[in-house]
Short mmCIF file of C-alpha atoms in Angstrom, two decimals:
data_model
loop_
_atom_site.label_atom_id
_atom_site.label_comp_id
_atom_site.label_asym_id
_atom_site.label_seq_id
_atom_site.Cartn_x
_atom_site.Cartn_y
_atom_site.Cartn_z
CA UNK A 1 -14.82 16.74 -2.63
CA UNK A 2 -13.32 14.74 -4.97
CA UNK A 3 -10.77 15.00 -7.74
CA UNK A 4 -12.50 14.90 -10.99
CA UNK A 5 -11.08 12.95 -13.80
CA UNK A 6 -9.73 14.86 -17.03
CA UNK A 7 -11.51 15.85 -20.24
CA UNK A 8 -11.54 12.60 -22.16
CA UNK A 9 -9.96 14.38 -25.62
CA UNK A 10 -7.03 16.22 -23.42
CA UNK A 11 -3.62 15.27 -23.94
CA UNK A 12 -0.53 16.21 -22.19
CA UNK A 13 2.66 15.41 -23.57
CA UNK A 14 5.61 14.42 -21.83
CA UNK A 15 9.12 14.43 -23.73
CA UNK A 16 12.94 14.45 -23.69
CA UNK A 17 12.42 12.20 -20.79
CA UNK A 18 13.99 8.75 -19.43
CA UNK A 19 11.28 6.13 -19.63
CA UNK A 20 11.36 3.11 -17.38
CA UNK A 21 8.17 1.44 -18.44
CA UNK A 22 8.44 -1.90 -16.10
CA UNK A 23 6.71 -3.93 -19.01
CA UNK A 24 7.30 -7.48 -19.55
CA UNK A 25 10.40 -6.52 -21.02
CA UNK A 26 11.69 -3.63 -19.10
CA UNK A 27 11.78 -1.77 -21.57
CA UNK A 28 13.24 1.60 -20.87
CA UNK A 29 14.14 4.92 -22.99
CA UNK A 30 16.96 7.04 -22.91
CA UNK A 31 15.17 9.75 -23.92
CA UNK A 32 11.69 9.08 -25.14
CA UNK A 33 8.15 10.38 -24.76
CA UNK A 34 4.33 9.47 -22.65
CA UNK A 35 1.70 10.80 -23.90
CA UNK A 36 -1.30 10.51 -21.73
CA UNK A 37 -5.07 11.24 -23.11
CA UNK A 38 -7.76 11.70 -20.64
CA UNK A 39 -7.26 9.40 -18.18
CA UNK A 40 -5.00 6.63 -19.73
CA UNK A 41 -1.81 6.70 -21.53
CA UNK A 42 -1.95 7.01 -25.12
CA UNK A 43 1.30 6.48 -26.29
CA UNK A 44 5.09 5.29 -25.15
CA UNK A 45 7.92 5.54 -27.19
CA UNK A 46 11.62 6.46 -27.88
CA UNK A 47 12.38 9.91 -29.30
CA UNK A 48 9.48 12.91 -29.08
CA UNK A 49 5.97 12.10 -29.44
CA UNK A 50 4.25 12.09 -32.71
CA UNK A 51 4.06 16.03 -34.03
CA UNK A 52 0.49 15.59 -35.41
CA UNK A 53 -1.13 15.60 -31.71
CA UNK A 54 -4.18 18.46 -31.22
CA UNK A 55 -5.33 19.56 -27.73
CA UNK A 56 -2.34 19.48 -26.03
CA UNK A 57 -3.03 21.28 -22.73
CA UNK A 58 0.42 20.72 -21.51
CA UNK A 59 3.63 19.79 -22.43
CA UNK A 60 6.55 18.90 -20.04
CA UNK A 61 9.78 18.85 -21.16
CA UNK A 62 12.04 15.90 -19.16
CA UNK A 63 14.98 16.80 -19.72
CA UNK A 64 17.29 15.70 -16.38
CA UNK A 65 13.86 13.38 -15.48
CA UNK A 66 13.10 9.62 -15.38
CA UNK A 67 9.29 9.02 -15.90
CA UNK A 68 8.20 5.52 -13.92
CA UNK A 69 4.84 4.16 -13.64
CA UNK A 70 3.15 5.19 -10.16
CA UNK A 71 3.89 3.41 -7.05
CA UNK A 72 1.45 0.93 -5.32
CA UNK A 73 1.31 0.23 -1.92
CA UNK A 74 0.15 -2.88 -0.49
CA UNK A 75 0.22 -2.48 3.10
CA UNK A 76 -0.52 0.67 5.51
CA UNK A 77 -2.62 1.64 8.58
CA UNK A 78 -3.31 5.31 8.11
CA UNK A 79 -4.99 5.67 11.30
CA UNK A 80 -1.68 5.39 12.54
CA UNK A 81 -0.11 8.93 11.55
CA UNK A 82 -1.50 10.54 14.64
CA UNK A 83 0.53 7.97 16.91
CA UNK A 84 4.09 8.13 15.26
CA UNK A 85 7.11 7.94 17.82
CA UNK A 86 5.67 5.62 20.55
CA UNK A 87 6.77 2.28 21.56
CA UNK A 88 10.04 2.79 20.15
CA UNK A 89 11.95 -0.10 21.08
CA UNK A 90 9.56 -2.66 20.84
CA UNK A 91 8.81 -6.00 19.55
CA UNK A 92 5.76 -6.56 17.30
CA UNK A 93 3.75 -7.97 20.36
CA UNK A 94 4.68 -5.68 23.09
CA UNK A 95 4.45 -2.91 20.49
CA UNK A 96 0.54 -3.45 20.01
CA UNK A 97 0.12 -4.05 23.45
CA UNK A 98 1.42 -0.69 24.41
CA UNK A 99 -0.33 1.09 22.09
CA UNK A 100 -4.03 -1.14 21.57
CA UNK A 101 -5.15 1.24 24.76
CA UNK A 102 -4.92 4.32 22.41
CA UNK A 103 -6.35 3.07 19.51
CA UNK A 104 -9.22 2.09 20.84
CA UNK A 105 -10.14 5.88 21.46
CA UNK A 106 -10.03 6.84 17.59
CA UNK A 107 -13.24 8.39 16.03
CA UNK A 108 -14.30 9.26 12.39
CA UNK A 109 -12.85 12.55 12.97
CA UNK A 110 -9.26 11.53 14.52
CA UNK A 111 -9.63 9.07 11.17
CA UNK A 112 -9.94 11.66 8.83
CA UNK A 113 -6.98 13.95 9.76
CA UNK A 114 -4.75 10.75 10.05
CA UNK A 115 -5.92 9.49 6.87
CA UNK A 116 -4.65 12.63 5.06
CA UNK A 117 -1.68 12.35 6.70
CA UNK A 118 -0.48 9.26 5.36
CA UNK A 119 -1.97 10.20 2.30
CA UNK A 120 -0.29 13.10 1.80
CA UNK A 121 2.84 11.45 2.75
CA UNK A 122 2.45 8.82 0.26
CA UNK A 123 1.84 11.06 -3.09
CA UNK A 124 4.70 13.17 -1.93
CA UNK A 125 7.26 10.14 -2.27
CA UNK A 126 5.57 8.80 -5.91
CA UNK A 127 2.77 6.12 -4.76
CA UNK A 128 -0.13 6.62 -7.00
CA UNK A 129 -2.32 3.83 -5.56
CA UNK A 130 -2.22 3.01 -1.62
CA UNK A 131 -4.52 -0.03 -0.19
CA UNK A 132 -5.33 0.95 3.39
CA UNK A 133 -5.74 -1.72 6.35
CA UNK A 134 -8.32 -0.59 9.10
CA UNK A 135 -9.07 -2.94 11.86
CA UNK A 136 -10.19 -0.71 14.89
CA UNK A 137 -13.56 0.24 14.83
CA UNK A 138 -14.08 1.30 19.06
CA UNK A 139 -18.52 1.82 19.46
CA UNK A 140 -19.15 5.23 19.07
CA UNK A 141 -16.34 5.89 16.71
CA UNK A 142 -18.86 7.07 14.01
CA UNK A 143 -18.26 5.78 10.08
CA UNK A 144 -14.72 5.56 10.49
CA UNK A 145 -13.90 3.39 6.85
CA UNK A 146 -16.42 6.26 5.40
CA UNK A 147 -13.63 9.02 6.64
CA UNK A 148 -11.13 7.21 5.61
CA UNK A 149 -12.28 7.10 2.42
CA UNK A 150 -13.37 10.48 1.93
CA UNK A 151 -10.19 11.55 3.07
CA UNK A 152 -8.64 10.10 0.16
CA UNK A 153 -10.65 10.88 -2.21
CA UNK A 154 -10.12 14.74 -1.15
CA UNK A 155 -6.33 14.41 -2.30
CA UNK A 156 -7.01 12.19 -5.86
CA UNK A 157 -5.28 9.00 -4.70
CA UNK A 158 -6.06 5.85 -6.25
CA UNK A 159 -7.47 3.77 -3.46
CA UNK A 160 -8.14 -0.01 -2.05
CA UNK A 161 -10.06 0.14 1.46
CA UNK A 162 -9.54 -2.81 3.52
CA UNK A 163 -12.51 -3.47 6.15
CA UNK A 164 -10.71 -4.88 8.93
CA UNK A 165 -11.80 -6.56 11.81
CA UNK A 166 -10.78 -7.59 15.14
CA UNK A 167 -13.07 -10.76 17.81
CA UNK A 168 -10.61 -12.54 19.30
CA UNK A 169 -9.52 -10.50 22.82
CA UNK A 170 -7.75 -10.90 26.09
CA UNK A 171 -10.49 -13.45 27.32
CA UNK A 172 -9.69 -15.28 24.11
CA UNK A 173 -6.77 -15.59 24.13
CA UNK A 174 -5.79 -13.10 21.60
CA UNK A 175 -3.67 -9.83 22.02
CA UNK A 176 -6.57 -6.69 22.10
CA UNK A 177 -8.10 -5.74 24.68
CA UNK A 178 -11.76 -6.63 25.31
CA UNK A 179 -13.11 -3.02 24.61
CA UNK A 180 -11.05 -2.86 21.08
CA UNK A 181 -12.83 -5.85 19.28
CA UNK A 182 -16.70 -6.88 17.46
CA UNK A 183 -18.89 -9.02 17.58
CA UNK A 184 -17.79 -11.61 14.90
CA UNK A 185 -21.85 -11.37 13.55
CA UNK A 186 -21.62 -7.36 13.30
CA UNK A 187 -18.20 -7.78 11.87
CA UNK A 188 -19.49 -9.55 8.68
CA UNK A 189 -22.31 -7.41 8.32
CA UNK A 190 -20.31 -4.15 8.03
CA UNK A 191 -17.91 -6.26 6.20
CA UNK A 192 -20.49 -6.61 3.68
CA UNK A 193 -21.92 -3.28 3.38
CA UNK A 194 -18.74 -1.80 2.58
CA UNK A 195 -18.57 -3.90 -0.27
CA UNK A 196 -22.16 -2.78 -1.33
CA UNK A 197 -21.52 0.87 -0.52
CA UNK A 198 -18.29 1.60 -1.61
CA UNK A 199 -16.55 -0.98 -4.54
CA UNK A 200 -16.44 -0.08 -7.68
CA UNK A 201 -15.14 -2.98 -9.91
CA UNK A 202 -15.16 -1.03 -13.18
CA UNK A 203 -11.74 -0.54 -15.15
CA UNK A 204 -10.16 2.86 -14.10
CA UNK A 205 -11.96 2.89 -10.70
CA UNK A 206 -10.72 4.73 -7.96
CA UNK A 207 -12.27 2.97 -5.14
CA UNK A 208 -11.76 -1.00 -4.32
CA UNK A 209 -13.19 -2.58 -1.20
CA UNK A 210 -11.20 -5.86 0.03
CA UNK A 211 -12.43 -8.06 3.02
CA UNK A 212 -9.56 -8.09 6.16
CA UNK A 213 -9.40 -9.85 9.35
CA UNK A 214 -6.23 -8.35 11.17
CA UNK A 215 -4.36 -11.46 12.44
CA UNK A 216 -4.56 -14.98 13.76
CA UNK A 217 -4.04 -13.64 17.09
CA UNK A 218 -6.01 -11.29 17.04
CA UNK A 219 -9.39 -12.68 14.59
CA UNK A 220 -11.29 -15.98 15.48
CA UNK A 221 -11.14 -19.20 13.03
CA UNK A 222 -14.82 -18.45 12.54
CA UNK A 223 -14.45 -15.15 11.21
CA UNK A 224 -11.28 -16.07 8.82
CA UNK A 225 -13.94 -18.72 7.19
CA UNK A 226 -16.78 -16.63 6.76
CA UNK A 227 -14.89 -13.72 5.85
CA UNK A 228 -13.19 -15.91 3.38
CA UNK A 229 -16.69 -17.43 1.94
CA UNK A 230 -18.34 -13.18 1.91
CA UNK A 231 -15.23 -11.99 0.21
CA UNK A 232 -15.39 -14.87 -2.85
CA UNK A 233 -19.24 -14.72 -2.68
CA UNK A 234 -18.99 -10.49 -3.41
CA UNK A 235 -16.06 -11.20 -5.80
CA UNK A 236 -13.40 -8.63 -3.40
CA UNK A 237 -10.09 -9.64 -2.44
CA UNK A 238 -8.81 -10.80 1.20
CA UNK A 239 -5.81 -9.47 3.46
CA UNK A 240 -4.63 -9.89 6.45
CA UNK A 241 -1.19 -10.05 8.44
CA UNK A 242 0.90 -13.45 8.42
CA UNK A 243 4.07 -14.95 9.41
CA UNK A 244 5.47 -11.29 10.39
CA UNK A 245 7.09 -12.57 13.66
CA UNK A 246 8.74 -15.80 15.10
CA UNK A 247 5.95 -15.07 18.16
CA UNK A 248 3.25 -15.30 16.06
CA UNK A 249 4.36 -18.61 14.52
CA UNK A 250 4.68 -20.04 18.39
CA UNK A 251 1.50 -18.18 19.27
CA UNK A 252 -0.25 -20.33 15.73
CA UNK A 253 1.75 -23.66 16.88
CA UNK A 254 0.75 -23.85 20.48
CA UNK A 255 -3.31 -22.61 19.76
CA UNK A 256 -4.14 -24.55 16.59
CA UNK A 257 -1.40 -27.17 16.23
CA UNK A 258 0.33 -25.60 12.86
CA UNK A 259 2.28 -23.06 11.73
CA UNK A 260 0.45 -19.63 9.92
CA UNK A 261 0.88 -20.95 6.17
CA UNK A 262 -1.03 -24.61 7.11
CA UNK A 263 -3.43 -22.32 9.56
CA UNK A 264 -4.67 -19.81 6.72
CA UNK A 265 -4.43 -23.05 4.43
CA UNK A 266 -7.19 -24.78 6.80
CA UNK A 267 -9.15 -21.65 6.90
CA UNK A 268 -9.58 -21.22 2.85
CA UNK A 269 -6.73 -18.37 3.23
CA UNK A 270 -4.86 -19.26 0.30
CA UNK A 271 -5.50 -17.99 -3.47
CA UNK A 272 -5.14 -15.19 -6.23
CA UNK A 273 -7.25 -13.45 -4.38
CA UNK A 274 -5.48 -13.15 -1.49
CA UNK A 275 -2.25 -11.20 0.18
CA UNK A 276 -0.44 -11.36 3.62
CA UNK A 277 1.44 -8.50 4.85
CA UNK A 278 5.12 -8.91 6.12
CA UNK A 279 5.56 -12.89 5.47
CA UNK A 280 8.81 -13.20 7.35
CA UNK A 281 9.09 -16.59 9.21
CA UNK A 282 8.04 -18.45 5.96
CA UNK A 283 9.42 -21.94 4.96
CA UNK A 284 10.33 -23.42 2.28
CA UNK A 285 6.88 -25.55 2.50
CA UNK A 286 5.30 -21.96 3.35
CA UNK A 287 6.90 -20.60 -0.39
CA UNK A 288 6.06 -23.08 -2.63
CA UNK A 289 2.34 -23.21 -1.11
CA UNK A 290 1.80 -19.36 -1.83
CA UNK A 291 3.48 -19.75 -5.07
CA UNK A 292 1.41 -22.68 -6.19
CA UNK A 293 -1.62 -20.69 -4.79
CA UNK A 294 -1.01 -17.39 -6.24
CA UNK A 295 -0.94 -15.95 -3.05
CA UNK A 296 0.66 -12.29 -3.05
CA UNK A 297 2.99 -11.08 -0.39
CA UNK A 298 2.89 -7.23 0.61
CA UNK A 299 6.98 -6.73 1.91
CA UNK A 300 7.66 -3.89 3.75
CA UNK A 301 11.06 -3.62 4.92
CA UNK A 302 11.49 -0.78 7.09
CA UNK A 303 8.67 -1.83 9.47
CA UNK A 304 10.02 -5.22 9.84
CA UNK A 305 13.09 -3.97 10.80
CA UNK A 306 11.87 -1.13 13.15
CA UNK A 307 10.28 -4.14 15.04
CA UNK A 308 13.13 -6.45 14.78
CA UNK A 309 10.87 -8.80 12.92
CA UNK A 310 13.35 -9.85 10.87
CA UNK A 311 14.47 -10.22 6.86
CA UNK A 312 11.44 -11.52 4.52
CA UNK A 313 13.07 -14.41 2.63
CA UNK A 314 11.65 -12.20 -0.90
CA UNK A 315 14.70 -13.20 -3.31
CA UNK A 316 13.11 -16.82 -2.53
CA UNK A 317 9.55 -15.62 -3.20
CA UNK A 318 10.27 -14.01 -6.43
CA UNK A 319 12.56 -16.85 -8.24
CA UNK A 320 9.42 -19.20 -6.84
CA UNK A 321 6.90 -17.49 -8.50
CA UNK A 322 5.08 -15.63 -5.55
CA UNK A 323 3.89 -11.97 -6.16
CA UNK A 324 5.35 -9.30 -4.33
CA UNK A 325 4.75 -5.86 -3.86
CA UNK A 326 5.81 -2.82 -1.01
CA UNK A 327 4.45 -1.68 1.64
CA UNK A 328 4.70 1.18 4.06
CA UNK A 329 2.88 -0.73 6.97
CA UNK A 330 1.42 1.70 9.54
CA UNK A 331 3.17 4.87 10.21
CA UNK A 332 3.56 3.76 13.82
CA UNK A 333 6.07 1.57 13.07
CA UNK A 334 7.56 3.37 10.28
CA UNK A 335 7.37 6.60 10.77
CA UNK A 336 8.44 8.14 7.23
CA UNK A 337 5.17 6.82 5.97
CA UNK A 338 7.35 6.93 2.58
CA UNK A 339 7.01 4.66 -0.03
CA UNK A 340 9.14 5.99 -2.29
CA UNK A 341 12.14 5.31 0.20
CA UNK A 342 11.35 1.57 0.29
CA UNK A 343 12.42 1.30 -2.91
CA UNK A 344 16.13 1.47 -1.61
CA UNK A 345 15.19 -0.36 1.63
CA UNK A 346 13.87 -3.27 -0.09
CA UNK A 347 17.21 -3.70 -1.79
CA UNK A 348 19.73 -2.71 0.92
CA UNK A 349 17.90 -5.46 3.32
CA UNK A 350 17.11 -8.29 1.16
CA UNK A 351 20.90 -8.23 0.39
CA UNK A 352 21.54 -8.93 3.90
CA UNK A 353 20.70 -12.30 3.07
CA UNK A 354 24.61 -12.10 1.53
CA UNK A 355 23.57 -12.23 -2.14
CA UNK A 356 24.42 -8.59 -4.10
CA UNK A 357 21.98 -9.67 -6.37
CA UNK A 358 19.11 -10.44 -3.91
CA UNK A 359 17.49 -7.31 -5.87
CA UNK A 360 18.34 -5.22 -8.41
CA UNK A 361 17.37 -1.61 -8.96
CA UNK A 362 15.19 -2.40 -11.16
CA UNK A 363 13.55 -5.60 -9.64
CA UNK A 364 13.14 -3.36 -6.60
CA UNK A 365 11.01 -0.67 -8.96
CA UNK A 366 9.33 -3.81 -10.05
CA UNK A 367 8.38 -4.58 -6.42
CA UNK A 368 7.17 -0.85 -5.92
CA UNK A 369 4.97 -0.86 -9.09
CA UNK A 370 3.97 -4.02 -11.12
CA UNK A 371 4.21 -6.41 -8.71
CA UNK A 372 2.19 -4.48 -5.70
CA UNK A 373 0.01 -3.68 -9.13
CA UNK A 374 -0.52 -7.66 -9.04
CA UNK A 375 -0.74 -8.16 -5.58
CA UNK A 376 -3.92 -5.99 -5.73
CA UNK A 377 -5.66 -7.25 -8.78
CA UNK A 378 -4.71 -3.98 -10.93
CA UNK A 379 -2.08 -5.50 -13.14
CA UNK A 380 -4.26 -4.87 -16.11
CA UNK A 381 -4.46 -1.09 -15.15
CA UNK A 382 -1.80 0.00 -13.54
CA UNK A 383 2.35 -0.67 -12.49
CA UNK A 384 3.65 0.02 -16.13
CA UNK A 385 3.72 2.50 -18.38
CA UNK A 386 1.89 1.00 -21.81
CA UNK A 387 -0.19 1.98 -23.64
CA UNK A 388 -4.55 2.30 -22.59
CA UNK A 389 -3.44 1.68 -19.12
CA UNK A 390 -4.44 4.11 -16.75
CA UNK A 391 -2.26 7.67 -16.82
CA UNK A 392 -0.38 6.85 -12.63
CA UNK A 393 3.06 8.43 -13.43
CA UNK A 394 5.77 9.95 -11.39
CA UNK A 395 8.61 11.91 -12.84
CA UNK A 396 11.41 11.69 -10.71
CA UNK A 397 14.07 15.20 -11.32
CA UNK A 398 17.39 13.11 -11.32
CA UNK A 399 19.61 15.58 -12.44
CA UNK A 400 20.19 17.61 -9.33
CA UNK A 401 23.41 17.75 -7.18
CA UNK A 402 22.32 14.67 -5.37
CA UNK A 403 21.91 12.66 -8.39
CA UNK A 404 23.45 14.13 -11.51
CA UNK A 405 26.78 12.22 -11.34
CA UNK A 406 24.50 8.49 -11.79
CA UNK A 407 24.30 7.94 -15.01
CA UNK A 408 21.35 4.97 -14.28
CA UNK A 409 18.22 7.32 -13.99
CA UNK A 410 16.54 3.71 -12.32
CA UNK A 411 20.01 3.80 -9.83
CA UNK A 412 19.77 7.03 -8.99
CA UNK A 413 15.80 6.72 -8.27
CA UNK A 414 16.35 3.53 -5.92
CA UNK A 415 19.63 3.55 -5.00
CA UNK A 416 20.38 7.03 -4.37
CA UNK A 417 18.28 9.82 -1.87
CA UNK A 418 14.87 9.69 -2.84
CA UNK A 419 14.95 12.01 -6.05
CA UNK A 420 12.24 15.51 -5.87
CA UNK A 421 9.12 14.71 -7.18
CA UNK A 422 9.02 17.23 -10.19
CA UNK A 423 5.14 15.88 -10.80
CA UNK A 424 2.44 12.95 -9.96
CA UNK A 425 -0.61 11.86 -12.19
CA UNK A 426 -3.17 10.09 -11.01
CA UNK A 427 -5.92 9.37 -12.98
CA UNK A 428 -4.23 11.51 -15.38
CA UNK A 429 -4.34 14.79 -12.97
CA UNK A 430 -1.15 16.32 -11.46
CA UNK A 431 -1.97 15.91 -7.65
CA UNK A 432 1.82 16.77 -6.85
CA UNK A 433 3.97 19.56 -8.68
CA UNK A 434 7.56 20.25 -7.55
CA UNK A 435 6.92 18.27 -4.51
CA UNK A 436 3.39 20.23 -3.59
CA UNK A 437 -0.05 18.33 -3.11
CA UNK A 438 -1.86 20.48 -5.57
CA UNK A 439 -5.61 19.24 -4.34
CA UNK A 440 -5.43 19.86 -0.65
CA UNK A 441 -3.79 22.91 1.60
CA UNK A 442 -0.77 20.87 3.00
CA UNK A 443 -0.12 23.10 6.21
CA UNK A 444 -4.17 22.87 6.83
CA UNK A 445 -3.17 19.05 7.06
CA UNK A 446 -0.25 19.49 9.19
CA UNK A 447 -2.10 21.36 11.69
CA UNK A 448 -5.39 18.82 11.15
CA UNK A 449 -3.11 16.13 12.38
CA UNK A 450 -1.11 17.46 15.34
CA UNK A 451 -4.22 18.83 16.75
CA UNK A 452 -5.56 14.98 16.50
CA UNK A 453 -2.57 13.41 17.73
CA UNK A 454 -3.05 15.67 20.93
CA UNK A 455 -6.42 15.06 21.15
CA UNK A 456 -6.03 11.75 20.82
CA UNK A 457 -2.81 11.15 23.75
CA UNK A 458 -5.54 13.28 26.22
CA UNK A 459 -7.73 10.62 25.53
CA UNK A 460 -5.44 7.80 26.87
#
């Protein structure tokens, strides 16, 4: 079932609080107040909130708390939760290879309980908003997007479902195996009735459809174009993976002549309404084309560097202009699932580039919130806390033994352990409190998912 939104006149009242905002100024509060009314943030400000306020249902006093907008994620396979630990000390191509066999045994079912895995794991580490890459869809697997999506909705997370889609196998040339791809022809079909059935452009909606071939290796030209031309034609945004390995850039060069960049470029892959996960063999050529585009990177650290894919050139992408947010990536190759942690891991790697101001703490927050905000077309709604944008908060308890001696609430939140999650809004609703998914049973999701995982290795 899902999470209803709040009364429209209730207010709860947050005070005594550090603010980081991540507005166009950065604006931050030492100890200032969010109000949020219904669904949407009323008010942000220094000092308490205004004394004249009527049905207040709650208030929370911050004191020892930082207050940041909601994290967005940009990138994630949640289908992947029941198949955490395998392949461990693989490259990105020998990595799906070994593990392509299992997917292609996943049902609705298996879907469901991985779904609410990730899901779980993501609200428990701040991310408000999580955008969802499927590509496997095995016959017989039932409505596998429609349990995805139900499984989300169960827990109150905001959510962007990517309808992915895999043609080119083996026999193709590409990396799946035969049994684990579509028909190119049922591929845009589906493609297109998840649009009709399930987006919901309105402001404040919960539930966004995008359009996503996997990969060049693994996704014909044909279906990059036509997916391309559906996706503009129903006005929904378009993912897929790019430049995430120096294989895939040989594997682009040697079928059609060009690197990934001048590939997607061909194929009509380039615009504001498009993002690329992992983008970490770019050029300079590569950069200025996605800035001059308004292409949108999703950057997720800790999976490139469980695969050894190597360092995303992001300080480069940000000072050209390019928007960046985080990303998990699939819990099989980073198996936290934590977003909240790549906060840290976004700025501990990108200085390996030898610059200790690659990132920032706070342009790291940035990445985790407004710009993944961008990168999905939500910068209007969510990523900062200002006022009539939707109520996506976490409040961060930074005044424990792990983090009381940083006197940078933002430092302590990105550089430090990941701070407890004292509580998460989403749509205005607390769907975490003291670290607890308030919506769903969290051991009934535990045992949901090792009993799938199980299932799903007896399958193999």
């Amino acid at each position: 079932m899902a999470v209803q939104p709040p009364p429209a006149d209730q207010r709860i009242v947050i005070e005594n609080v550090a603010v980081a905002t991540v507005d166009a100024n950065d604006t931050e509060y030492a100890r200032g107040h969010v109000v949020i009314l219904g669904n949407r943030i009323e008010s942000v400000g220094d000092g308490p909130a205004p004394q004249w306020l009527d049905n207040v249902v709650r208030r929370i006093n911050g004191e020892g708390h930082l207050i940041t907008p909601g994290l967005v994620n940009t990138h994630h396979h949640f289908y992947q939760w029941i198949t955490r630990g395998l392949a461990q000390d693989n490259i990105l191509f020998d990595w799906l290879v070994a593990l392509y066999p299992t997917w292609a045994r996943i049902d609705d079912r298996l879907v469901h309980a991985a779904t609410q895995g990730s899901a779980a794991a993501l609200l428990k580490s701040g991310c408000t908003t999580a955008s969802d890459h499927h590509y496997v869809f095995p016959q017989g697997g039932g409505d596998i997007l429609g349990a995805s999506i139900e499984g989300v909705r169960e827990l109150g997370m905001r959510f962007t479902a990517l309808r992915g889609s895999m043609d080119r196998s083996k026999k193709d040339g590409g990396l799946p195996p035969d049994h684990a791809v579509e028909k190119t022809e049922d591929i845009l079909i589906a493609s297109e009735a998840a649009v009709d059935t399930w987006h919901d452009s309105s402001f404040g909606s919960m539930l966004h459809v995008a359009i996503a071939p996997c990969s060049p290796f693994s996704v014909s030209t044909e279906l990059l174009k036509q997916s391309a031309e559906l996706a503009r034609r129903k006005g929904v945004r378009l993912h897929t993976h790019g430049s995430e390995t120096a294989e895939e850039e040989q594997f682009c060069k040697e079928l059609f002549g060009m690197g990934p960049t001048d590939y997607f470029e061909s194929t009509g892959w380039l615009g504001e309404d498009v993002w690329m996960a992992h983008c970490v063999h770019m050029n300079d050529s590569d950069i200025a084309k996605f800035a001059e585009t308004g292409t949108g990177v999703a950057h997720c650290p800790s999976s490139n560097a469980r695969l050894a894919a190597g360092i995303a050139r992001v300080p480069d992408m940000l000072k050209a202009g390019v928007p960046v947010g985080l990303g998990v990536d699939g819990t099989a190759s980073n198996e936290s699932g934590e977003l909240g942690t790549e906060l840290r891991n976004a700025l501990l790697i990108n200085r390996l580039h030898g610059r200790p101001d690659a990132l920032t703490a706070r342009s790291a927050l940035r990445l985790g919130t407004m710009g993944g905000a961008r990168v999905l077309g939500r910068h209007q709604e969510i990523g900062s806390i200002e006022a009539g944008k939707l109520a996506d908060l976490a409040l961060w308890k930074v005044d424990g033994i792990m983090h009381s001696s940083i006197a940078d609430p933002v430092a302590a939140l990105v550089m430090g352990a990941l701070p407890p999650l004292a509580t998460l809004f989403v749509n205005g609703n607390a769907v975490v409190e003291r670290g607890v998914l308030t919506t769903v049973d969290e051991d009934r999701i535990a045992l949901a998912c090792a009993r799938a995982a199980k299932e799903l290795a007896a399958r193999v």
